[in-house]
Coordinates of C-alpha atoms in Angstrom, one line a residue:
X20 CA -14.1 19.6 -14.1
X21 CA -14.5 16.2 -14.9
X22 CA -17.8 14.5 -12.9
X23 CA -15.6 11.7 -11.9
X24 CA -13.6 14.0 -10.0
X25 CA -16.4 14.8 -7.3
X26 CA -17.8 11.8 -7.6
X27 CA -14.3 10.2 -6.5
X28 CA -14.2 13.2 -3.5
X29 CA -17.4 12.6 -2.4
X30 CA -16.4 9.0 -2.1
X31 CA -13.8 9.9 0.2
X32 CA -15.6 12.4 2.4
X33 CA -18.6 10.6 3.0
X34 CA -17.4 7.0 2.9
X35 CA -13.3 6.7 3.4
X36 CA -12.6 9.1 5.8
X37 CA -17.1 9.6 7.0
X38 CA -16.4 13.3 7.7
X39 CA -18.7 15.0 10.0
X40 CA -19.5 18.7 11.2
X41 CA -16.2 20.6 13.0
X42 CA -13.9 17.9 11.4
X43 CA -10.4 19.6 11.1
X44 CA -9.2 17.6 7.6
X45 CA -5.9 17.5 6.3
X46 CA -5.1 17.3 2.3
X47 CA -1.9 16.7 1.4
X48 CA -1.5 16.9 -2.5
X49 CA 0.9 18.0 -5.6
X50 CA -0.6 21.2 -7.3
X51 CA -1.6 18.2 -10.4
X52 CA -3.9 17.1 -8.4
X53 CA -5.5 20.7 -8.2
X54 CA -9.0 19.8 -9.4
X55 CA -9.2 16.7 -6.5
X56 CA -7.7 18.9 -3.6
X57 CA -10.7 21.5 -4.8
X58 CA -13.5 19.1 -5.5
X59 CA -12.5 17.5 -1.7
X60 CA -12.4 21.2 -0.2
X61 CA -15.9 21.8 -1.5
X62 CA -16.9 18.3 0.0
X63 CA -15.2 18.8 3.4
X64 CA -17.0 22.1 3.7
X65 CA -20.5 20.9 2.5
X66 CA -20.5 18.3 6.1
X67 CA -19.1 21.3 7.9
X68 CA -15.8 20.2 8.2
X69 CA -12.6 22.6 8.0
X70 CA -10.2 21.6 5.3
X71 CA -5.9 22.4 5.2
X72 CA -4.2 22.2 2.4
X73 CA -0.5 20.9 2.4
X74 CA 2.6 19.6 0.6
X75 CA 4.3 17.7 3.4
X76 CA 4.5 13.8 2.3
X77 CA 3.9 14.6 -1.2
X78 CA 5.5 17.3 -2.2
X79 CA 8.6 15.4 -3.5
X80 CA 10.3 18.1 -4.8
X81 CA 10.5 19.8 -1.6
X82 CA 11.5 16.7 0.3
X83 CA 13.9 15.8 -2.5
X84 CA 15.0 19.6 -2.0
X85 CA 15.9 18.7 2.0
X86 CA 17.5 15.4 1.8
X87 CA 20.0 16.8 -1.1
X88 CA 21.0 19.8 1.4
X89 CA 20.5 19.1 4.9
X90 CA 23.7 17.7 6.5
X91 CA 23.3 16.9 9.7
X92 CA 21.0 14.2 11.8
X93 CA 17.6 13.8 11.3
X94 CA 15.5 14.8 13.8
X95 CA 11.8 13.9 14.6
X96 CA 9.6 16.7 13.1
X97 CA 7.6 17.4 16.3
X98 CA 6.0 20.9 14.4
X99 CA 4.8 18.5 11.9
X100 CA 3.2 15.7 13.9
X101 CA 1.8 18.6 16.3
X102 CA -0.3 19.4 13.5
X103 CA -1.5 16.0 12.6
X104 CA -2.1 14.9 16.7
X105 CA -4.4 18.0 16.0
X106 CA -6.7 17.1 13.2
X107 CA -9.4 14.8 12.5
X108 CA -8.7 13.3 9.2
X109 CA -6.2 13.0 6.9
X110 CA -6.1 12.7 3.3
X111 CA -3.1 12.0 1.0
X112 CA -3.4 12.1 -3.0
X113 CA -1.0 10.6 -5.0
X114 CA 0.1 12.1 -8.9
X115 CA 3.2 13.9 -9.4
X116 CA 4.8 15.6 -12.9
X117 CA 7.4 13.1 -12.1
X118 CA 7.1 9.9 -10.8
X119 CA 11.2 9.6 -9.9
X120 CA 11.9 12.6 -7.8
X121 CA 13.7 11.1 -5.4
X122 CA 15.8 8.3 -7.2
X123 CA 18.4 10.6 -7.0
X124 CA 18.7 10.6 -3.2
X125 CA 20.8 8.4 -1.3
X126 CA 19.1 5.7 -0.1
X127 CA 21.1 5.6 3.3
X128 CA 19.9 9.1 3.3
X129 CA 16.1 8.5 2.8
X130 CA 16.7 5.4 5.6
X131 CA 18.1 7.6 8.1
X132 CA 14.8 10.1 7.3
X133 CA 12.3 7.5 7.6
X134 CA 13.4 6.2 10.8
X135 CA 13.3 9.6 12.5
X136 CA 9.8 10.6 10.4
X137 CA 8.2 7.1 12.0
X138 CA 6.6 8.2 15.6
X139 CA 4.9 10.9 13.1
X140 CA 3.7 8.5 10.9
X141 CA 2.2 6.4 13.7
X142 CA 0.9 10.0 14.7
X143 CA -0.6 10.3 11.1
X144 CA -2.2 6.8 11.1
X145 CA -3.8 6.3 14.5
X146 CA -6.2 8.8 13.1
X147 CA -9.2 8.3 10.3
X148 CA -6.9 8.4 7.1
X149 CA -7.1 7.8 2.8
X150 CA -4.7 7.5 0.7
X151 CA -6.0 7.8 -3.2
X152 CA -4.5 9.0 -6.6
X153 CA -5.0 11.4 -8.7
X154 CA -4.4 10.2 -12.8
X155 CA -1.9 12.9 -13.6
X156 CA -0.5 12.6 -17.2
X157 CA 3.0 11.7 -15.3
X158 CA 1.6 8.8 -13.1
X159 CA -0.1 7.6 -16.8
X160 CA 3.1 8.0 -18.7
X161 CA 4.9 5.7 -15.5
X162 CA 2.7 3.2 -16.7
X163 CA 2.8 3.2 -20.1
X164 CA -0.6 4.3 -20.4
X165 CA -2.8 7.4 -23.1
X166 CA -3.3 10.0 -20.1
X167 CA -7.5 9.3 -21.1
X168 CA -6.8 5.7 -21.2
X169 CA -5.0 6.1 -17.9
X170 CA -8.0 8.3 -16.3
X171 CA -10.5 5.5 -17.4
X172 CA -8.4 2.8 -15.5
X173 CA -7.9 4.9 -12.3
X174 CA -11.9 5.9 -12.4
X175 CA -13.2 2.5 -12.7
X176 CA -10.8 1.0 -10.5
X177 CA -12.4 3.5 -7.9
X178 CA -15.6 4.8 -8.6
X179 CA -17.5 1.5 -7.2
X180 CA -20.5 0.3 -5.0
X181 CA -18.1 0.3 -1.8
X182 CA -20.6 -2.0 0.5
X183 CA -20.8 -4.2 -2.0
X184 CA -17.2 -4.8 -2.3
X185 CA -17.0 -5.5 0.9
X186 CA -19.7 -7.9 1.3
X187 CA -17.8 -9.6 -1.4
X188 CA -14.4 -9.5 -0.2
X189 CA -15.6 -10.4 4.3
X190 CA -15.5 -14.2 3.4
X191 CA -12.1 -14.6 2.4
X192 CA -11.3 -12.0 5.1
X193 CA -13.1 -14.0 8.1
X194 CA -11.9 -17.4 6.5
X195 CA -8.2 -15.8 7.1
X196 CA -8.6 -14.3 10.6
X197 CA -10.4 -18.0 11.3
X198 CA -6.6 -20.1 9.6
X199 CA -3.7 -20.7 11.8
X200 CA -1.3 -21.8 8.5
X201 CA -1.3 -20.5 5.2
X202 CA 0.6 -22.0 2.4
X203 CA 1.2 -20.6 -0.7
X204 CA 2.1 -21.8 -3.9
X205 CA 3.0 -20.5 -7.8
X206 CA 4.1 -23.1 -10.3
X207 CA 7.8 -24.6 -9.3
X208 CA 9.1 -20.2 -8.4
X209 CA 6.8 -19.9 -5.1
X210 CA 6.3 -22.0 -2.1
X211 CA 5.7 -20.6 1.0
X212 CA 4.1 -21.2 4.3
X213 CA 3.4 -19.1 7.3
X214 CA 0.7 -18.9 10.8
X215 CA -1.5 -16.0 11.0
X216 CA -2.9 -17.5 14.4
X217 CA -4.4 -14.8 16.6
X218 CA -3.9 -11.9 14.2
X219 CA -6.8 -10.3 12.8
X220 CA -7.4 -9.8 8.9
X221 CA -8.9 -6.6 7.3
X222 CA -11.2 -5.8 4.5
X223 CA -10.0 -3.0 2.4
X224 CA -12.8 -1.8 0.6
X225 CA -12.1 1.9 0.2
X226 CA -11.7 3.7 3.7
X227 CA -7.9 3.9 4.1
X228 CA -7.0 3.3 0.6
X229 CA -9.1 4.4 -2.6
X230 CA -8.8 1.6 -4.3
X231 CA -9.6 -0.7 -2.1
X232 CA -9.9 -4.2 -3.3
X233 CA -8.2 -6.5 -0.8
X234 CA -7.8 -8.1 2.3
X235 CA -5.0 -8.2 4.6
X236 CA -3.2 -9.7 7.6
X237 CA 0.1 -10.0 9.4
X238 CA 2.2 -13.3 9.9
X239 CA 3.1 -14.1 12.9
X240 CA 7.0 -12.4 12.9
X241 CA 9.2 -15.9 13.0
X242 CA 6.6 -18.4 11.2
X243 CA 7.3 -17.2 7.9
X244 CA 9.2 -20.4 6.0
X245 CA 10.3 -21.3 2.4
X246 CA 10.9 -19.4 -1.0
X247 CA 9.1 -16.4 -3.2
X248 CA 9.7 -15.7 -7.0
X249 CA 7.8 -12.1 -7.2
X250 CA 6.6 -12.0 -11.0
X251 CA 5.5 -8.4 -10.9
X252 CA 8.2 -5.7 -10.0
X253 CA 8.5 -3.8 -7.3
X254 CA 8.4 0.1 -7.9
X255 CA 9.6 2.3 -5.3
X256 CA 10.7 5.3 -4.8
X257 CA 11.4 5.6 -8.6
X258 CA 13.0 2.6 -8.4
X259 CA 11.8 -0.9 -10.2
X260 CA 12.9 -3.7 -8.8
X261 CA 12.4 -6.9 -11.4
X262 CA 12.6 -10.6 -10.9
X263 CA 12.8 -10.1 -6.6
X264 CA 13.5 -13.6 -5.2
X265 CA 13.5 -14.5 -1.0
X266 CA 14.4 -17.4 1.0
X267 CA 13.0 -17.3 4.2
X268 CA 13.8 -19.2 7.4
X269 CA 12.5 -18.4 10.8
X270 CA 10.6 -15.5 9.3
X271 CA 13.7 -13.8 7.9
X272 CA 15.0 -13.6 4.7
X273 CA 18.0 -14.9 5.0
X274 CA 19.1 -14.8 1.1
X275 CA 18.1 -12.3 -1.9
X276 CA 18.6 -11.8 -5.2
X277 CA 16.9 -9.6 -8.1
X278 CA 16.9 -9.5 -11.9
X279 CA 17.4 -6.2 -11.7
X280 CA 18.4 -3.1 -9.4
X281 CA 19.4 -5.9 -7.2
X282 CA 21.4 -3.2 -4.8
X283 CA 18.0 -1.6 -4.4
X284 CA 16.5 -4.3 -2.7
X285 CA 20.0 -4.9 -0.7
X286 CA 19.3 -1.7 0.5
X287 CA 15.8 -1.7 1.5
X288 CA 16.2 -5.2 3.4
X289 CA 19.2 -3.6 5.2
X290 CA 17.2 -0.4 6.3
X291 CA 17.1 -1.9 9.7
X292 CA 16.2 -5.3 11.6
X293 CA 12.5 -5.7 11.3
X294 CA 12.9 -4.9 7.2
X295 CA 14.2 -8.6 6.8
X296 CA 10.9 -10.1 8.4
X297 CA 7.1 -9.9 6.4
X298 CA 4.4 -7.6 8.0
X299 CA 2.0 -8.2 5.8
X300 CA 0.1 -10.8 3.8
X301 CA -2.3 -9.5 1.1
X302 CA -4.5 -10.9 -1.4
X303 CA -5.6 -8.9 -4.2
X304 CA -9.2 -8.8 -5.1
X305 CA -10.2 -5.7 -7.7
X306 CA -10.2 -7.1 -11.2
X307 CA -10.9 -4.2 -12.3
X308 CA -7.2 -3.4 -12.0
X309 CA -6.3 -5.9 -14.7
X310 CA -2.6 -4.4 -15.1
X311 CA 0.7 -4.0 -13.7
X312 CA 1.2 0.7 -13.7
X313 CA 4.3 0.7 -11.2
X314 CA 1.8 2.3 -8.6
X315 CA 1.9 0.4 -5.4
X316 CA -1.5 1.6 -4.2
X317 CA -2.8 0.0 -7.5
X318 CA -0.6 -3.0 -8.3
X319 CA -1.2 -4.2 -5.0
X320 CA -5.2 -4.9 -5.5
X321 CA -4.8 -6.4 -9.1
X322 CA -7.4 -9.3 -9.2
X323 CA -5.7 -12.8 -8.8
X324 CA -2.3 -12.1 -6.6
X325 CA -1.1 -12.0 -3.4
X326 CA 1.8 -9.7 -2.0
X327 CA 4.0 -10.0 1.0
X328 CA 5.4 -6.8 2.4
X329 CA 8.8 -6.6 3.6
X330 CA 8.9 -4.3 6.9
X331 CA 6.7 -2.9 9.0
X332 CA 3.2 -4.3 10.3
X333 CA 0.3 -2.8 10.7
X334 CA -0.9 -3.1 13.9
X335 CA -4.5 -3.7 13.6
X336 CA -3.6 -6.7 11.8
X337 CA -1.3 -8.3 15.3
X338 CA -3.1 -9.8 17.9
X339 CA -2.4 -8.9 21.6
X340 CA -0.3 -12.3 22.2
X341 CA 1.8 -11.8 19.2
X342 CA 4.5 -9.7 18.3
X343 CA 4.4 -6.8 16.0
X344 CA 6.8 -6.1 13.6
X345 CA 8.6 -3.4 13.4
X346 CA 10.4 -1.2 10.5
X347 CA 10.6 2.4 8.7
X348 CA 9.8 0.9 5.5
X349 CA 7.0 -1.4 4.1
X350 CA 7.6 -1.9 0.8
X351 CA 4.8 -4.9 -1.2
X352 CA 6.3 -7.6 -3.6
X353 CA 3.4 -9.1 -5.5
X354 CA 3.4 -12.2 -7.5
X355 CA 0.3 -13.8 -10.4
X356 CA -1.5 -16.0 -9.1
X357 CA -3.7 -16.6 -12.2
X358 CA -2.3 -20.1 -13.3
X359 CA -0.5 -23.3 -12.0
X360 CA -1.3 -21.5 -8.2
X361 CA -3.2 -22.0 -5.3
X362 CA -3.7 -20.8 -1.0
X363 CA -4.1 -23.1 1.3
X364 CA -5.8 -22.5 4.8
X365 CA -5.2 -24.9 7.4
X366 CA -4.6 -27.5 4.5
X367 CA -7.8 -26.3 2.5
X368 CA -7.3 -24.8 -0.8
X369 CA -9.4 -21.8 -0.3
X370 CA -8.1 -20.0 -3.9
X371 CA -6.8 -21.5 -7.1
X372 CA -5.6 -19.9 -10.3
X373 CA -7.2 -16.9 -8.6
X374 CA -10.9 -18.4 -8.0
X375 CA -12.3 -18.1 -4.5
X376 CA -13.8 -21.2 -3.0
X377 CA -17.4 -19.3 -2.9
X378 CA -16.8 -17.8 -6.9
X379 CA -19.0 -20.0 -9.8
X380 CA -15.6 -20.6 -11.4
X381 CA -13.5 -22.4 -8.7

């Protein structure tokens, strides 16, 4: 087994997720990621903890399997979030032998599952969770990556000095929570503002998600104003989604369009009211993820962007005065901020051409 490999469960035992003695820990992996689901077994057990192994969210051939062939209405899988209101921790891995599963699935059909699967994901998430990825030769071939070239990338991306990372990264995340209005701007394709007052912005620096490598917060629902040219695609589900473009007014988006799978994005802003309004504003801050792979967990960190998630909020990130927003879907649109680009805070450029005010290069 590859060193890396513990090294990257150990990270997650004993930092993401801080396991501890009687911990009941859920894994939920594709057989790919056999030698990761083992090397986190063998760390579970070293605290004392009591590991399960599952294919429930990530076993896409199975859930492909049941959205093809059931034909009735979803219901809320109360066996399956019995079993996570039971456990301790929860771990997800990421890496599939095929990245596009499910684009054969109708997306009304995958709408209609989510929104009945939600009170278990709330289940899922109100408890210590990580979400990581395994560099399976599939995930490498998704983005155009040698599967060693690909390993290298997802290794270094990860395998960092955590505390350091978020010493780091707690300026621009207390500078944030501190700003009532945030404007953003990308050359003539991007301009738009937004309030954040009274919600809360978090440093991601390897605990929920491994990468970590940003910070985070919620606009407040109606604030969000103006225009956004995402640069990067989207890829979702086995979908890409190229050239997204939203107008916002009052926080929604009241016009769309998209270079390409254009009815993909129609159908994800249509998956229900709150999927028209942002829950999320992030700025990427790992440059060691120098690259576009069409993996959201990655793509969303790259050094020197921002996203803006369509959808659902997170509700750490919404103050107790302000409303949160709420969807089945939350799905990131990310957009270069490396030239002709800056954030403003409360009329302060804080970043430009993807320089923090505190970096030697700003």
């Amino acid at each position: 087994m590859d060193p890396r490999i513990r090294e990257h469960a150990e990270i997650i035992v004993n930092h993401s997720i801080d396991c501890e003695d009687g911990d009941h820990v859920v894994i939920d992996a594709h057989p790919v990621a056999e030698d990761l689901t083992t090397a986190l077994v063998e760390a579970v057990a070293d605290v004392g903890g009591h590991p399960l192994v599952i294919q429930e969210r990530l076993g896409q051939r199975f859930r492909r399997a049941y959205l093809n062939n059931y034909d009735g209405e979803f219901e809320t899988p109360e066996h399956t979030g019995a079993l996570y209101e039971a456990m301790d921790a929860y771990i997800a891995i990421k890496g599939s032998d095929n990245e596009t599963q499910l684009s054969d699935v109708d997306t009304e059909t995958k709408a209609d599952y989510e929104r009945a699967y939600e009170p278990v994901r709330e289940t899922r998430l109100n408890k210590p969770w990580n979400l990581t990825l395994y560099p399976a030769p599939a995930n490498a071939q998704v983005a155009e990556m040698a599967t060693e070239e690909y390993e290298n990338f997802v290794w270094d991306a990860i395998l960092k000095d955590w505390d350091a990372v978020r010493e780091h990264q707690q300026e621009m995340a207390d500078r944030l929570t501190e700003a009532e209005d945030v404007r953003i701007v990308s050359g003539d394709t991007l301009d738009v503002t937004m309030s954040v007052e009274g919600n809360k912005t978090l440093n991601d620096y390897g605990e929920a998600n491994l990468p970590g490598g940003e910070v985070f917060t919620a606009p407040k629902k109606y604030s969000v104003e103006g225009e956004a040219y995402f640069d990067i695609p989207i890829y979702h589900e086995g979908h890409e989604i190229a050239g997204a473009h939203l107008v916002f007014e009052d926080g929604k988006v009241v016009e769309h369009s998209a270079e390409k799978n254009e009815d993909y994005l129609t159908d994800i802003l249509d998956t229900d009211e709150g999927a028209r309004y942002l829950g999320e504003l992030g700025i990427g801050m790992n440059r060691d993820i120098d690259r576009f792979t069409r993996n959201i967990l990655f793509d969303e960190k790259m050094g020197d962007t921002v996203h803006m998630a369509v959808g659902r909020a997170y509700p750490e990130t919404v103050g107790e005065d302000n409303e949160q927003n709420s969807s089945a879907v939350h799905v990131d649109m990310i957009a270069d901020m490396s030239e002709n680009s800056y954030i403003e805070l409360d009329g302060e450029v804080v970043q430009r051409d993807g320089a923090f005010w505190f970096e030697d290069d700003f």
